[in-house]
Short mmCIF file of C-alpha atoms in Angstrom, two decimals:
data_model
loop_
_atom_site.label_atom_id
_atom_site.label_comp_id
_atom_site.label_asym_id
_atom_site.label_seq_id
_atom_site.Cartn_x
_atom_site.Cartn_y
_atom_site.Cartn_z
CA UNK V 1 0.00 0.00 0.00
CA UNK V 2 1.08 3.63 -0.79
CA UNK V 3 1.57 6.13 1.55
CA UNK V 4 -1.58 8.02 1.61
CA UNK V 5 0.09 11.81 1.26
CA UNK V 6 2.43 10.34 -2.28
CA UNK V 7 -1.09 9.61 -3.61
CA UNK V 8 -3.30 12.24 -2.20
CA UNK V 9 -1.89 14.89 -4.96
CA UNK V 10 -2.50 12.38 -7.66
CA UNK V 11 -5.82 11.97 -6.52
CA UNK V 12 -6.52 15.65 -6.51
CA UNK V 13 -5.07 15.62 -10.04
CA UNK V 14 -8.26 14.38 -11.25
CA UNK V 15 -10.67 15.53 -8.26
CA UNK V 16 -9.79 19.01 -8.58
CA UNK V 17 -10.89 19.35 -12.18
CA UNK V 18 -14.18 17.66 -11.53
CA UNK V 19 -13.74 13.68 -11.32
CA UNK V 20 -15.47 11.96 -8.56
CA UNK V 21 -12.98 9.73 -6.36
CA UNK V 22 -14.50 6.01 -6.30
CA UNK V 23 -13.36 4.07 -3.43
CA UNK V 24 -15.26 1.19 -3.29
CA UNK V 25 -17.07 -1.67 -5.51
CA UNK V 26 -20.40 -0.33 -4.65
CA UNK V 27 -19.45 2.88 -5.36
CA UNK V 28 -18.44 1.37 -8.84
CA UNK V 29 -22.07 -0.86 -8.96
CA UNK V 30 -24.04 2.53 -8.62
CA UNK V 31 -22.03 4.51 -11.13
CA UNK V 32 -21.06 2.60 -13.92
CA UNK V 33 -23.50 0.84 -15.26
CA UNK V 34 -26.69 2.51 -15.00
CA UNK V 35 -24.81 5.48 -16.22
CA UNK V 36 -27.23 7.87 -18.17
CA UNK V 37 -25.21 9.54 -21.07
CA UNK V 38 -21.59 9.20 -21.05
CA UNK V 39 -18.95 9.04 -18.10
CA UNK V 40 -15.31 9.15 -18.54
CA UNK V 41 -13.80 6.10 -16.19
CA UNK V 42 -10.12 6.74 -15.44
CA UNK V 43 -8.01 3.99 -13.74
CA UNK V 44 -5.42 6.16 -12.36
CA UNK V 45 -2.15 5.16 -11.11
CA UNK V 46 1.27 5.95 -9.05
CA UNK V 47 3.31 5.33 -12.54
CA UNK V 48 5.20 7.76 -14.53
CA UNK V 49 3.44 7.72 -17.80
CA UNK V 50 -0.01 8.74 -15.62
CA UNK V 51 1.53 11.60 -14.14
CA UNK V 52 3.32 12.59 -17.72
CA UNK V 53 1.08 11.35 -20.49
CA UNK V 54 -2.76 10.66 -18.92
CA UNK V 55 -3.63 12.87 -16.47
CA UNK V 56 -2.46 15.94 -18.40
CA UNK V 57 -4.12 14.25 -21.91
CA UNK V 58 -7.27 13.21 -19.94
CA UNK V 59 -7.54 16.98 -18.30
CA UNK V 60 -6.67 18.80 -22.18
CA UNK V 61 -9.04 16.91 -24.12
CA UNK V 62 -11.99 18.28 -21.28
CA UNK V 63 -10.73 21.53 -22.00
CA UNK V 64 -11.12 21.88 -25.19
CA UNK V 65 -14.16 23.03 -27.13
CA UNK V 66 -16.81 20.35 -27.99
CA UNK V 67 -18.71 17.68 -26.78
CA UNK V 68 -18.01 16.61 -23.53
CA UNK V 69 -18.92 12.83 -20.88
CA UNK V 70 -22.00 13.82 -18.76
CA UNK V 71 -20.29 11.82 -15.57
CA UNK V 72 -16.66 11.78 -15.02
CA UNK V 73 -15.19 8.98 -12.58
CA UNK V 74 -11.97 7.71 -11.76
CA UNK V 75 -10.52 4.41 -9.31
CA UNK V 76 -7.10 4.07 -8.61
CA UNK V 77 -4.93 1.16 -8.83
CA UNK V 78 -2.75 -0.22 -6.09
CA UNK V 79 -4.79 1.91 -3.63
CA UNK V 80 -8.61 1.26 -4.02
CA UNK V 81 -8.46 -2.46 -5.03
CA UNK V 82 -11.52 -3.45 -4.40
CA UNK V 83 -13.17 -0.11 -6.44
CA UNK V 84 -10.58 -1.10 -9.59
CA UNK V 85 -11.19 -4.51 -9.46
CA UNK V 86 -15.21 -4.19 -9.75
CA UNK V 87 -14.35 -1.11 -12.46
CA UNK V 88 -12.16 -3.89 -14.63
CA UNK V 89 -15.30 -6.12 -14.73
CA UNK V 90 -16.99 -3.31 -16.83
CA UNK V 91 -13.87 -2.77 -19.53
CA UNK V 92 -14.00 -6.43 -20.39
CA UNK V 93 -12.72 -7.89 -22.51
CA UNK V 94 -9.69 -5.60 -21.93
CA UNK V 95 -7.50 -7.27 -19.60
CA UNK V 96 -6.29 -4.66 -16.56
CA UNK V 97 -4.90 -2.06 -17.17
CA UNK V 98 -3.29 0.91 -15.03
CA UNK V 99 -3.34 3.06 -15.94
CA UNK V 100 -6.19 3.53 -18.85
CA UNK V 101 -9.50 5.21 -19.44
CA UNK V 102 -12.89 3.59 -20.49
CA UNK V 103 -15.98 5.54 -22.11
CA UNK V 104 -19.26 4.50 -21.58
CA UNK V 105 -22.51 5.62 -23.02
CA UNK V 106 -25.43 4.55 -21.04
CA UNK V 107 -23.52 2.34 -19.21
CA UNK V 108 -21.76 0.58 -22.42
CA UNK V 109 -18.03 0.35 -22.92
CA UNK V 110 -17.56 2.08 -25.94
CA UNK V 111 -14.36 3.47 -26.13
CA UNK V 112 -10.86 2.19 -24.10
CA UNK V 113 -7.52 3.19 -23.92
CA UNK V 114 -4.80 0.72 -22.49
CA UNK V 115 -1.54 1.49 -20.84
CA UNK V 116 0.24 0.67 -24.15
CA UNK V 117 -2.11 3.32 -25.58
CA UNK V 118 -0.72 5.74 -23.38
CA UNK V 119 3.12 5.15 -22.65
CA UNK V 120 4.14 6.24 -25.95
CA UNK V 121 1.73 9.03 -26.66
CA UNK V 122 2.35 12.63 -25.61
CA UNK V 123 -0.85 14.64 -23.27
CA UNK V 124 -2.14 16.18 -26.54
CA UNK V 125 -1.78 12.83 -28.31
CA UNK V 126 -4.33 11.04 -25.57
CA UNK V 127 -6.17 14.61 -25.54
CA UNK V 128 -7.10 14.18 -29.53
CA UNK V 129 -8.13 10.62 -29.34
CA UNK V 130 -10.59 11.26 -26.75
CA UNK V 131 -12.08 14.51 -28.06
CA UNK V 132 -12.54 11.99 -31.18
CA UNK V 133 -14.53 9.53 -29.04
CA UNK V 134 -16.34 12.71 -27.46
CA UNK V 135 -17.49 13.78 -30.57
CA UNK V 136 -18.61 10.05 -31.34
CA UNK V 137 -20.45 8.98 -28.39
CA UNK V 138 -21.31 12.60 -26.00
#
């Protein structure tokens, strides 16, 4: 387990700009998939290429102009286990992933981006391809 102050900023990454924290699976049960409209599920994580490439991509491609997820949600690996296990059920059949984000519209995985997705590709990289699934799906 982390030290809860090394991932409190990380969390607040995401919280700060609007994401609601899920700690738990029932948390995850109640917000996934009855989901109305589209929510934004990001799998956050202590690694490098989530505090370089995703959370910077995931937070530019919300502020740019366009369509936008209705719901925006987010677990985190290696600290809420239980909350990113039961959020994993809902991306099959991806296999885990941390970190990576998953679009659902009305509670349907329609849209996923896996770590390999995101290691190589720069914030405005991960930004375009999900403005391109925003403008699909939102």
């Amino acid at each position: 387990m982390y030290p809860p102050e090394l991932i409190q900023p990380m969390k607040e990454d995401l919280t700060r700009v609007g994401f609601q924290q899920l700690e738990t699976a029932s948390e995850v049960d109640a917000s996934i998939p009855g989901s109305k409209g589209v929510a934004l599920v990001v799998v956050n994580s202590v690694c490098g290429c989530a505090a370089g490439n995703l959370r910077p991509g995931v937070k530019l491609s919300l502020d740019q102009e366009g369509k936008k997820p209705d719901h925006l949600l987010t677990v985190f690996a290696g600290v809420d286990t239980e909350a990113t296990q039961q959020a994993r059920k809902y991306f099959l059949p991806f296999p885990p992933s941390s970190p990576s984000v998953a679009l659902f519209k009305d509670g349907k995985l329609v849209h996923f981006l896996e770590r390999h997705n995101i290691e190589g590709a720069t914030a405005a990289m991960i930004a375009e391809n999900l403005a391109v699934a925003y403008d699909e799906f939102c």
